[in-house]
mmCIF file of C-alpha atoms and ligand atoms in Angstrom:
data_model
loop_
_atom_site.group_PDB
_atom_site.id
_atom_site.type_symbol
_atom_site.label_atom_id
_atom_site.label_comp_id
_atom_site.label_asym_id
_atom_site.label_seq_id
_atom_site.Cartn_x
_atom_site.Cartn_y
_atom_site.Cartn_z
ATOM 1 C CA MET S 1396 -0.004 -0.075 -0.060
ATOM 2 C CA THR S 1397 1.377 3.448 -0.891
ATOM 3 C CA ILE S 1398 0.834 6.037 1.800
ATOM 4 C CA LEU S 1399 0.902 9.549 0.578
ATOM 5 C CA LEU S 1400 3.041 12.075 2.955
ATOM 6 C CA THR S 1401 2.843 15.912 2.391
ATOM 7 C CA GLY S 1402 5.335 18.018 3.352
ATOM 8 C CA ALA S 1403 7.819 14.999 4.066
ATOM 9 C CA ALA S 1404 11.021 16.727 2.969
ATOM 10 C CA GLY S 1405 10.482 18.329 6.557
ATOM 11 C CA TYR S 1406 11.760 17.137 9.739
ATOM 12 C CA ILE S 1407 8.861 14.835 10.994
ATOM 13 C CA GLY S 1408 7.743 13.845 7.660
ATOM 14 C CA SER S 1409 11.068 12.521 6.660
ATOM 15 C CA HIS S 1410 11.697 10.717 9.806
ATOM 16 C CA THR S 1411 8.272 9.066 9.117
ATOM 17 C CA ALA S 1412 8.995 8.331 5.496
ATOM 18 C CA ILE S 1413 12.027 5.934 6.747
ATOM 19 C CA ALA S 1414 9.638 4.257 9.550
ATOM 20 C CA LEU S 1415 6.934 3.700 6.999
ATOM 21 C CA ALA S 1416 9.567 2.254 4.529
ATOM 22 C CA GLU S 1417 11.132 0.067 7.176
ATOM 23 C CA ALA S 1418 7.437 -1.159 8.197
ATOM 24 C CA GLY S 1419 6.981 -2.160 4.536
ATOM 25 C CA TYR S 1420 4.853 0.479 3.257
ATOM 26 C CA ASP S 1421 5.397 2.272 0.103
ATOM 27 C CA VAL S 1422 5.852 6.121 0.391
ATOM 28 C CA ALA S 1423 5.133 9.066 -2.177
ATOM 29 C CA ILE S 1424 5.912 12.819 -1.012
ATOM 30 C CA VAL S 1425 4.423 15.791 -2.067
ATOM 31 C CA ASP S 1426 6.311 18.851 -0.925
ATOM 32 C CA ASP S 1427 6.821 22.662 -2.308
ATOM 33 C CA PHE S 1428 10.146 22.755 -0.737
ATOM 34 C CA SER S 1429 9.032 26.328 0.737
ATOM 35 C CA ASN S 1430 10.965 25.338 3.695
ATOM 36 C CA SER S 1431 12.725 22.223 3.120
ATOM 37 C CA SER S 1432 15.110 20.423 0.691
ATOM 38 C CA PRO S 1433 14.597 17.604 -1.895
ATOM 39 C CA GLU S 1434 17.961 16.313 -0.408
ATOM 40 C CA ALA S 1435 16.141 15.061 2.819
ATOM 41 C CA VAL S 1436 14.046 12.888 0.611
ATOM 42 C CA ARG S 1437 17.396 11.589 -1.509
ATOM 43 C CA ARG S 1438 18.810 10.483 2.021
ATOM 44 C CA CYS S 1439 15.835 8.862 3.128
ATOM 45 C CA GLU S 1440 15.786 6.760 -0.160
ATOM 46 C CA GLU S 1441 19.618 6.137 0.364
ATOM 47 C CA LEU S 1442 18.990 4.914 4.050
ATOM 48 C CA THR S 1443 16.047 2.813 3.215
ATOM 49 C CA GLY S 1444 17.007 1.678 -0.183
ATOM 50 C CA ALA S 1445 13.269 2.364 -1.112
ATOM 51 C CA LYS S 1446 12.059 4.515 -4.194
ATOM 52 C CA MET S 1447 10.155 7.430 -2.900
ATOM 53 C CA PRO S 1448 8.247 9.297 -5.866
ATOM 54 C CA LEU S 1449 8.620 12.845 -5.141
ATOM 55 C CA PHE S 1450 6.162 15.790 -6.526
ATOM 56 C CA ASN S 1451 7.278 19.379 -6.263
ATOM 57 C CA ALA S 1452 3.889 21.058 -5.956
ATOM 58 C CA ASP S 1453 1.721 23.265 -3.251
ATOM 59 C CA VAL S 1454 -0.685 20.979 -1.595
ATOM 60 C CA ALA S 1455 -3.439 23.770 -2.060
ATOM 61 C CA ASP S 1456 -2.995 23.518 -6.008
ATOM 62 C CA LYS S 1457 -6.166 21.271 -6.575
ATOM 63 C CA ALA S 1458 -5.322 20.358 -10.157
ATOM 64 C CA ALA S 1459 -1.704 19.361 -9.253
ATOM 65 C CA MET S 1460 -3.212 17.450 -6.330
ATOM 66 C CA ARG S 1461 -5.937 15.476 -8.331
ATOM 67 C CA ASP S 1462 -2.842 14.497 -10.731
ATOM 68 C CA ILE S 1463 -0.715 13.152 -8.007
ATOM 69 C CA PHE S 1464 -3.772 11.219 -6.379
ATOM 70 C CA ALA S 1465 -4.564 9.728 -9.615
ATOM 71 C CA GLN S 1466 -0.787 8.612 -10.299
ATOM 72 C CA VAL S 1467 -0.077 7.616 -6.511
ATOM 73 C CA LYS S 1468 -3.781 5.783 -5.756
ATOM 74 C CA PRO S 1469 -2.815 6.184 -1.997
ATOM 75 C CA GLY S 1470 -4.086 3.870 0.582
ATOM 76 C CA ALA S 1471 -3.954 6.675 3.246
ATOM 77 C CA VAL S 1472 -2.687 10.364 3.703
ATOM 78 C CA MET S 1473 -0.108 11.780 6.312
ATOM 79 C CA HIS S 1474 -0.331 15.619 6.233
ATOM 80 C CA PHE S 1475 2.811 17.190 7.620
ATOM 81 C CA ALA S 1476 2.838 20.343 5.280
ATOM 82 C CA GLY S 1477 2.380 23.488 6.973
ATOM 83 C CA PHE S 1478 3.882 26.698 8.155
ATOM 84 C CA LYS S 1479 5.220 26.179 11.719
ATOM 85 C CA ALA S 1480 6.841 29.073 13.232
ATOM 86 C CA VAL S 1481 4.787 30.543 16.206
ATOM 87 C CA GLY S 1482 6.271 34.272 16.225
ATOM 88 C CA GLU S 1483 6.085 34.633 12.238
ATOM 89 C CA SER S 1484 2.350 33.362 12.409
ATOM 90 C CA VAL S 1485 1.955 36.459 15.036
ATOM 91 C CA ALA S 1486 3.514 38.820 12.326
ATOM 92 C CA LYS S 1487 1.982 36.951 9.211
ATOM 93 C CA PRO S 1488 -1.554 35.785 10.404
ATOM 94 C CA LEU S 1489 -3.373 35.654 7.165
ATOM 95 C CA MET S 1490 -0.298 33.881 5.359
ATOM 96 C CA TYR S 1491 -0.732 31.448 7.908
ATOM 97 C CA TYR S 1492 -4.531 30.908 8.015
ATOM 98 C CA ARG S 1493 -4.658 30.689 4.217
ATOM 99 C CA ASN S 1494 -1.542 28.481 3.739
ATOM 100 C CA ASN S 1495 -2.302 25.781 6.717
ATOM 101 C CA LEU S 1496 -6.434 25.730 6.115
ATOM 102 C CA ASP S 1497 -6.069 25.702 2.192
ATOM 103 C CA THR S 1498 -3.776 23.132 2.101
ATOM 104 C CA THR S 1499 -6.022 20.904 4.351
ATOM 105 C CA LEU S 1500 -9.111 21.887 2.589
ATOM 106 C CA THR S 1501 -7.748 20.943 -0.727
ATOM 107 C CA LEU S 1502 -6.141 17.731 0.694
ATOM 108 C CA LEU S 1503 -9.538 16.411 2.116
ATOM 109 C CA GLU S 1504 -11.474 17.171 -0.859
ATOM 110 C CA CYS S 1505 -9.070 15.244 -2.828
ATOM 111 C CA MET S 1506 -9.263 12.301 -0.539
ATOM 112 C CA ALA S 1507 -13.063 12.430 -0.560
ATOM 113 C CA GLU S 1508 -13.051 12.396 -4.397
ATOM 114 C CA ALA S 1509 -10.752 9.516 -4.723
ATOM 115 C CA GLN S 1510 -12.490 7.870 -1.703
ATOM 116 C CA VAL S 1511 -9.327 7.645 0.400
ATOM 117 C CA GLY S 1512 -10.498 7.156 3.962
ATOM 118 C CA PRO S 1513 -7.212 7.335 6.475
ATOM 119 C CA PHE S 1514 -5.937 10.665 7.369
ATOM 120 C CA ILE S 1515 -3.351 11.024 10.109
ATOM 121 C CA PHE S 1516 -2.443 14.870 10.832
ATOM 122 C CA SER S 1517 0.340 16.485 12.543
ATOM 123 C CA SER S 1518 -1.189 18.336 15.261
ATOM 124 C CA SER S 1519 0.475 20.174 18.439
ATOM 125 C CA ALA S 1520 0.136 20.135 22.132
ATOM 126 C CA THR S 1521 -0.244 23.744 21.630
ATOM 127 C CA VAL S 1522 -3.962 23.209 21.055
ATOM 128 C CA TYR S 1523 -4.507 22.685 24.819
ATOM 129 C CA GLY S 1524 -5.466 25.718 26.385
ATOM 130 C CA ALA S 1525 -3.704 27.674 29.024
ATOM 131 C CA LYS S 1526 -6.420 26.285 31.633
ATOM 132 C CA ALA S 1527 -5.260 22.878 31.007
ATOM 133 C CA LYS S 1528 -3.630 21.143 33.882
ATOM 134 C CA VAL S 1529 -0.241 19.115 33.302
ATOM 135 C CA PRO S 1530 -0.182 16.440 32.330
ATOM 136 C CA TYR S 1531 -2.364 17.077 29.397
ATOM 137 C CA THR S 1532 -4.860 14.031 28.500
ATOM 138 C CA GLU S 1533 -6.776 13.842 25.298
ATOM 139 C CA GLU S 1534 -9.836 15.144 27.426
ATOM 140 C CA SER S 1535 -8.048 18.365 28.589
ATOM 141 C CA GLU S 1536 -9.573 21.380 27.695
ATOM 142 C CA ILE S 1537 -8.478 22.685 24.017
ATOM 143 C CA GLY S 1538 -8.517 26.116 22.488
ATOM 144 C CA GLY S 1539 -7.642 29.607 23.863
ATOM 145 C CA CYS S 1540 -4.295 29.400 21.774
ATOM 146 C CA THR S 1541 -2.058 32.228 21.924
ATOM 147 C CA ASN S 1542 -0.865 32.646 18.351
ATOM 148 C CA PRO S 1543 -2.431 32.212 14.696
ATOM 149 C CA TYR S 1544 -0.054 28.855 14.079
ATOM 150 C CA GLY S 1545 -1.884 27.369 17.295
ATOM 151 C CA TRP S 1546 -5.188 28.141 15.913
ATOM 152 C CA THR S 1547 -4.440 26.417 12.591
ATOM 153 C CA LYS S 1548 -3.829 23.410 14.484
ATOM 154 C CA PHE S 1549 -6.991 23.823 16.338
ATOM 155 C CA MET S 1550 -9.062 24.583 13.351
ATOM 156 C CA ILE S 1551 -7.713 21.688 11.168
ATOM 157 C CA GLU S 1552 -8.426 19.490 14.249
ATOM 158 C CA GLN S 1553 -12.407 20.448 13.939
ATOM 159 C CA ILE S 1554 -12.184 20.451 9.915
ATOM 160 C CA ALA S 1555 -10.792 17.012 10.061
ATOM 161 C CA SER S 1556 -13.097 15.749 12.452
ATOM 162 C CA GLY S 1557 -15.935 17.221 10.954
ATOM 163 C CA ALA S 1558 -15.388 15.468 7.725
ATOM 164 C CA ALA S 1559 -15.034 12.256 9.267
ATOM 165 C CA LYS S 1560 -18.542 12.684 11.034
ATOM 166 C CA ALA S 1561 -19.973 13.266 7.444
ATOM 167 C CA ASP S 1562 -18.087 10.717 5.826
ATOM 168 C CA PRO S 1563 -18.493 7.093 7.160
ATOM 169 C CA ASN S 1564 -15.528 6.111 4.687
ATOM 170 C CA MET S 1565 -13.251 8.396 6.784
ATOM 171 C CA SER S 1566 -10.732 7.404 9.588
ATOM 172 C CA VAL S 1567 -9.072 10.426 10.994
ATOM 173 C CA VAL S 1568 -6.289 10.316 13.436
ATOM 174 C CA LEU S 1569 -5.202 13.610 14.974
ATOM 175 C CA LEU S 1570 -1.573 13.158 16.786
ATOM 176 C CA ARG S 1571 -0.572 15.868 19.086
ATOM 177 C CA TYR S 1572 3.021 16.288 19.418
ATOM 178 C CA PHE S 1573 4.863 17.572 22.240
ATOM 179 C CA ASN S 1574 8.540 18.753 21.553
ATOM 180 C CA PRO S 1575 10.082 16.751 18.839
ATOM 181 C CA VAL S 1576 13.995 16.644 19.031
ATOM 182 C CA GLY S 1577 16.728 14.672 17.957
ATOM 183 C CA ALA S 1578 17.476 12.966 14.579
ATOM 184 C CA HIS S 1579 17.879 9.639 12.768
ATOM 185 C CA GLU S 1580 20.777 7.777 14.443
ATOM 186 C CA SER S 1581 22.753 7.801 11.129
ATOM 187 C CA GLY S 1582 22.944 11.537 11.341
ATOM 188 C CA ARG S 1583 22.197 11.893 7.596
ATOM 189 C CA ILE S 1584 18.851 13.584 8.165
ATOM 190 C CA GLY S 1585 17.516 15.919 11.059
ATOM 191 C CA GLU S 1586 15.996 19.283 11.952
ATOM 192 C CA ASN S 1587 17.308 22.038 9.375
ATOM 193 C CA PRO S 1588 15.727 25.230 10.201
ATOM 194 C CA THR S 1589 16.218 28.190 7.834
ATOM 195 C CA GLY S 1590 17.466 31.393 9.800
ATOM 196 C CA ILE S 1591 17.984 31.636 13.567
ATOM 197 C CA PRO S 1592 16.035 28.506 15.177
ATOM 198 C CA ASN S 1593 13.082 29.374 17.163
ATOM 199 C CA ASN S 1594 13.190 26.048 19.221
ATOM 200 C CA LEU S 1595 15.675 25.007 21.822
ATOM 201 C CA MET S 1596 17.171 22.196 20.541
ATOM 202 C CA PRO S 1597 18.169 23.363 17.364
ATOM 203 C CA TYR S 1598 19.386 26.618 18.854
ATOM 204 C CA ILE S 1599 21.690 24.657 21.356
ATOM 205 C CA THR S 1600 23.159 22.543 18.515
ATOM 206 C CA GLN S 1601 23.971 25.698 16.593
ATOM 207 C CA VAL S 1602 25.631 27.142 19.576
ATOM 208 C CA ALA S 1603 27.386 24.185 20.240
ATOM 209 C CA VAL S 1604 28.698 23.890 16.210
ATOM 210 C CA GLY S 1605 29.830 27.651 16.679
ATOM 211 C CA ARG S 1606 27.211 29.374 14.538
ATOM 212 C CA LEU S 1607 25.668 31.073 17.411
ATOM 213 C CA PRO S 1608 27.632 32.720 20.151
ATOM 214 C CA HIS S 1609 25.408 31.535 23.222
ATOM 215 C CA LEU S 1610 21.936 30.502 24.051
ATOM 216 C CA ASN S 1611 19.222 32.862 25.770
ATOM 217 C CA VAL S 1612 17.319 30.807 28.366
ATOM 218 C CA PHE S 1613 13.922 32.659 28.227
ATOM 219 C CA GLY S 1614 13.210 33.188 31.993
ATOM 220 C CA ASP S 1615 14.695 31.220 35.157
ATOM 221 C CA ASP S 1616 11.677 32.610 37.396
ATOM 222 C CA TYR S 1617 9.182 30.064 36.562
ATOM 223 C CA ASP S 1618 7.226 27.949 38.829
ATOM 224 C CA THR S 1619 9.412 24.920 38.078
ATOM 225 C CA PRO S 1620 12.051 22.908 40.165
ATOM 226 C CA ASP S 1621 15.054 25.304 38.713
ATOM 227 C CA GLY S 1622 12.883 28.246 37.471
ATOM 228 C CA THR S 1623 13.453 27.541 33.637
ATOM 229 C CA GLY S 1624 10.610 26.004 31.332
ATOM 230 C CA VAL S 1625 9.491 22.422 31.358
ATOM 231 C CA ARG S 1626 8.737 20.806 28.186
ATOM 232 C CA ASP S 1627 8.097 17.159 27.131
ATOM 233 C CA TYR S 1628 10.821 16.608 24.716
ATOM 234 C CA ILE S 1629 10.198 13.467 22.279
ATOM 235 C CA HIS S 1630 13.034 11.685 20.019
ATOM 236 C CA VAL S 1631 11.605 12.261 16.263
ATOM 237 C CA VAL S 1632 12.362 8.633 15.644
ATOM 238 C CA ASP S 1633 9.872 7.708 18.526
ATOM 239 C CA LEU S 1634 7.493 10.193 16.734
ATOM 240 C CA ALA S 1635 7.855 8.691 13.787
ATOM 241 C CA ARG S 1636 7.142 4.861 15.070
ATOM 242 C CA GLY S 1637 4.048 6.728 16.493
ATOM 243 C CA HIS S 1638 2.892 7.352 13.085
ATOM 244 C CA VAL S 1639 3.333 3.897 11.817
ATOM 245 C CA ALA S 1640 1.136 2.650 14.589
ATOM 246 C CA ALA S 1641 -1.436 5.520 14.118
ATOM 247 C CA LEU S 1642 -1.521 4.323 10.244
ATOM 248 C CA ARG S 1643 -2.269 0.947 11.269
ATOM 249 C CA TYR S 1644 -5.120 1.804 13.715
ATOM 250 C CA ALA S 1645 -6.495 4.112 11.018
ATOM 251 C CA LEU S 1646 -6.577 1.357 8.474
ATOM 252 C CA GLU S 1647 -8.835 -0.706 11.076
ATOM 253 C CA HIS S 1648 -11.002 1.890 12.408
ATOM 254 C CA LYS S 1649 -13.618 4.649 11.350
ATOM 255 C CA GLY S 1650 -14.087 8.076 12.764
ATOM 256 C CA THR S 1651 -11.550 10.461 14.710
ATOM 257 C CA GLU S 1652 -9.378 9.357 17.337
ATOM 258 C CA VAL S 1653 -6.808 11.510 19.173
ATOM 259 C CA PHE S 1654 -3.518 10.791 20.798
ATOM 260 C CA ASN S 1655 -0.767 12.512 22.539
ATOM 261 C CA LEU S 1656 2.644 11.639 21.312
ATOM 262 C CA GLY S 1657 4.954 12.606 23.997
ATOM 263 C CA THR S 1658 7.180 10.797 26.816
ATOM 264 C CA GLY S 1659 5.311 11.988 29.974
ATOM 265 C CA HIS S 1660 8.449 13.384 31.424
ATOM 266 C CA GLY S 1661 9.054 17.292 31.758
ATOM 267 C CA VAL S 1662 12.757 18.470 31.481
ATOM 268 C CA SER S 1663 13.764 21.844 32.191
ATOM 269 C CA VAL S 1664 15.718 24.272 29.780
ATOM 270 C CA LEU S 1665 18.926 23.946 31.776
ATOM 271 C CA GLU S 1666 18.188 20.108 32.361
ATOM 272 C CA LEU S 1667 18.459 19.793 28.727
ATOM 273 C CA VAL S 1668 21.537 22.034 28.309
ATOM 274 C CA HIS S 1669 23.562 19.937 30.812
ATOM 275 C CA ALA S 1670 22.249 16.860 29.427
ATOM 276 C CA PHE S 1671 23.590 17.897 25.934
ATOM 277 C CA GLU S 1672 26.999 18.794 27.428
ATOM 278 C CA GLN S 1673 27.167 15.487 29.037
ATOM 279 C CA ALA S 1674 26.235 13.538 25.930
ATOM 280 C CA THR S 1675 28.587 15.357 23.575
ATOM 281 C CA GLY S 1676 31.230 16.527 25.841
ATOM 282 C CA VAL S 1677 30.443 20.115 23.941
ATOM 283 C CA LYS S 1678 29.965 23.295 26.344
ATOM 284 C CA VAL S 1679 26.924 25.100 25.554
ATOM 285 C CA PRO S 1680 27.233 29.096 26.853
ATOM 286 C CA TYR S 1681 24.132 30.446 27.905
ATOM 287 C CA LYS S 1682 22.720 33.720 29.483
ATOM 288 C CA ILE S 1683 19.274 34.126 31.265
ATOM 289 C CA ALA S 1684 16.994 36.277 29.154
ATOM 290 C CA PRO S 1685 13.635 37.907 30.116
ATOM 291 C CA ARG S 1686 10.627 35.118 29.508
ATOM 292 C CA ARG S 1687 9.467 34.937 25.993
ATOM 293 C CA PRO S 1688 5.912 36.188 25.510
ATOM 294 C CA GLY S 1689 3.339 33.269 25.296
ATOM 295 C CA ASP S 1690 5.315 30.567 26.913
ATOM 296 C CA LEU S 1691 4.090 28.531 29.664
ATOM 297 C CA ALA S 1692 6.114 27.341 32.791
ATOM 298 C CA SER S 1693 5.320 23.431 32.263
ATOM 299 C CA VAL S 1694 3.988 21.296 29.237
ATOM 300 C CA TYR S 1695 4.153 17.604 29.313
ATOM 301 C CA ALA S 1696 1.713 14.701 28.374
ATOM 302 C CA ASP S 1697 -0.016 12.016 29.518
ATOM 303 C CA PRO S 1698 0.867 9.353 26.726
ATOM 304 C CA SER S 1699 -0.887 6.519 28.346
ATOM 305 C CA LYS S 1700 -3.949 6.691 25.560
ATOM 306 C CA ALA S 1701 -1.378 5.968 22.753
ATOM 307 C CA GLN S 1702 0.321 3.100 24.797
ATOM 308 C CA ARG S 1703 -3.235 1.443 25.554
ATOM 309 C CA VAL S 1704 -4.705 1.767 22.266
ATOM 310 C CA LEU S 1705 -1.850 1.995 19.815
ATOM 311 C CA GLY S 1706 0.666 -0.028 21.587
ATOM 312 C CA TRP S 1707 3.168 2.804 21.096
ATOM 313 C CA LYS S 1708 5.372 4.316 23.636
ATOM 314 C CA ALA S 1709 8.592 6.535 23.402
ATOM 315 C CA GLU S 1710 11.579 4.654 24.231
ATOM 316 C CA LYS S 1711 14.633 6.841 23.823
ATOM 317 C CA THR S 1712 16.073 8.770 26.415
ATOM 318 C CA VAL S 1713 17.144 12.377 26.590
ATOM 319 C CA GLN S 1714 20.750 11.324 26.023
ATOM 320 C CA ASP S 1715 19.662 9.522 22.850
ATOM 321 C CA MET S 1716 17.913 12.931 21.975
ATOM 322 C CA CYS S 1717 20.918 14.981 22.425
ATOM 323 C CA ALA S 1718 23.558 12.539 20.959
ATOM 324 C CA ASP S 1719 21.439 12.170 17.897
ATOM 325 C CA SER S 1720 20.907 15.883 17.249
ATOM 326 C CA TRP S 1721 24.632 16.633 17.874
ATOM 327 C CA ARG S 1722 25.422 13.747 15.325
ATOM 328 C CA TRP S 1723 23.403 15.380 12.691
ATOM 329 C CA GLN S 1724 24.455 18.967 13.349
ATOM 330 C CA SER S 1725 28.021 18.465 13.831
ATOM 331 C CA SER S 1726 28.519 16.279 10.518
ATOM 332 C CA ASN S 1727 25.915 18.851 8.354
ATOM 333 C CA PRO S 1728 26.968 22.024 10.178
ATOM 334 C CA GLN S 1729 25.040 24.171 7.490
ATOM 335 C CA GLY S 1730 22.122 21.807 7.176
ATOM 336 C CA TYR S 1731 21.346 20.076 3.663
HETATM 337 N N1 UFG N 1820 13.574 28.361 25.043
HETATM 338 C C1 UFG N 1820 14.696 29.048 25.613
HETATM 339 N N2 UFG N 1820 15.447 29.428 24.533
HETATM 340 C C2 UFG N 1820 15.628 29.427 23.191
HETATM 341 C C3 UFG N 1820 14.428 28.759 22.785
HETATM 342 C C4 UFG N 1820 13.396 28.242 23.719
HETATM 343 O O1 UFG N 1820 14.695 29.097 26.516
HETATM 344 O O2 UFG N 1820 16.252 30.221 22.274
HETATM 345 C C5 UFG N 1820 12.691 27.702 26.008
HETATM 346 C C6 UFG N 1820 11.522 28.098 25.861
HETATM 347 O O3 UFG N 1820 11.247 29.307 26.739
HETATM 348 C C7 UFG N 1820 10.652 26.908 26.387
HETATM 349 C C8 UFG N 1820 11.375 25.712 25.942
HETATM 350 O O4 UFG N 1820 12.910 26.054 25.788
HETATM 351 O O5 UFG N 1820 10.469 26.936 27.707
HETATM 352 C C9 UFG N 1820 11.050 25.002 24.671
HETATM 353 O O6 UFG N 1820 10.994 25.882 23.696
HETATM 354 P P1 UFG N 1820 10.888 25.738 22.229
HETATM 355 O O7 UFG N 1820 10.571 26.940 21.207
HETATM 356 O O8 UFG N 1820 11.735 24.767 21.492
HETATM 357 O O9 UFG N 1820 9.163 24.910 22.255
HETATM 358 P P2 UFG N 1820 7.602 25.332 22.778
HETATM 359 O O10 UFG N 1820 7.483 24.285 23.654
HETATM 360 O O11 UFG N 1820 7.809 26.670 22.789
HETATM 361 O O12 UFG N 1820 6.950 25.030 21.500
HETATM 362 C C10 UFG N 1820 6.885 23.905 20.679
HETATM 363 C C11 UFG N 1820 6.504 23.918 19.351
HETATM 364 C C12 UFG N 1820 5.519 24.692 18.684
HETATM 365 C C13 UFG N 1820 4.277 23.917 19.507
HETATM 366 C C14 UFG N 1820 4.438 23.829 21.018
HETATM 367 C C15 UFG N 1820 3.258 23.274 21.473
HETATM 368 O O13 UFG N 1820 7.821 24.380 18.591
HETATM 369 O O14 UFG N 1820 5.216 24.235 17.332
HETATM 370 O O15 UFG N 1820 5.749 23.349 21.193
HETATM 371 O O16 UFG N 1820 3.532 23.048 23.009
HETATM 372 F F1 UFG N 1820 3.128 24.668 19.178
#
């Protein structure tokens, strides 16, 4: 069976393409490379020995997508494509709503036309409102997002589950990612942000490799054990395996199901810095800086539903996350 992946030249999609190929699925990819490189897909093919047909198209282009569906005849779709920078979404809200919603609507319309049922979506822990208490369960309150990026994830969850309610052939799985970090253990693929990274781990690795002078730790006066922000970092290879488990579930069930993909363990900014130094032997100079607007003190998952229903749980350690992120960054200091 061929699985069509949108945006799989990107970070999470490329790791998932490998996990799917290893699990025996055929993979086809559509990406417009607006924030990614075809080299990532070439390396996925090199690592797996699988051919991964790659279509250069905008997922919002209906004619192009119809053509791709006709050629690929997918048995399921995984939707990774989308803009994802929180700060940029505040500056350019219309661009974020237009892109993230249009691509999803076009994709769902093409799925309905081609009668493809299973749809796996890259959602985010950002959909949980500030009122939700950690650890977040799938029942925790959602909404109250603090930026347009988060609202697009929230809205797409509503759109996809509404489509599944109206079409008994559909099977929607919403995967709420916590904080994906790490890289494939080969060091050949990894996270490749354009410009100065927004997220903590790529910032740390770019400081470690000498591209940036020091890390700014955004706040040390939160109500957390060491005062710095706590997050649930999950190894991208564990996350990729979670998609394979979600696909198997979607192939056997109809309707909508939501799963948190996290480890269930909170790690502070300073704990991650120190774990990185220990795992790699490289020092990461840092300075304490003001809090970043919109950040919460502590965010981590209750991942027990994914374990119970999908038989999936995260297995890699924080040490693995640091060592693998560093292997990728140090062997590809300028990215792809
Ligand atoms: N941090 C720093 N310095 C930096 C970058 C981050 O101290 O240079 C801190 C943040 O304040 C936070 C932690 O590191 O405490 C993690 O920050 P990230 O930007 O890596 O991740 P976030 O938890 O803010 O955001 C991530 C994803 C979003 C998603 C959100 C959902 O990047 O896409 O989780 O909870 F919406």
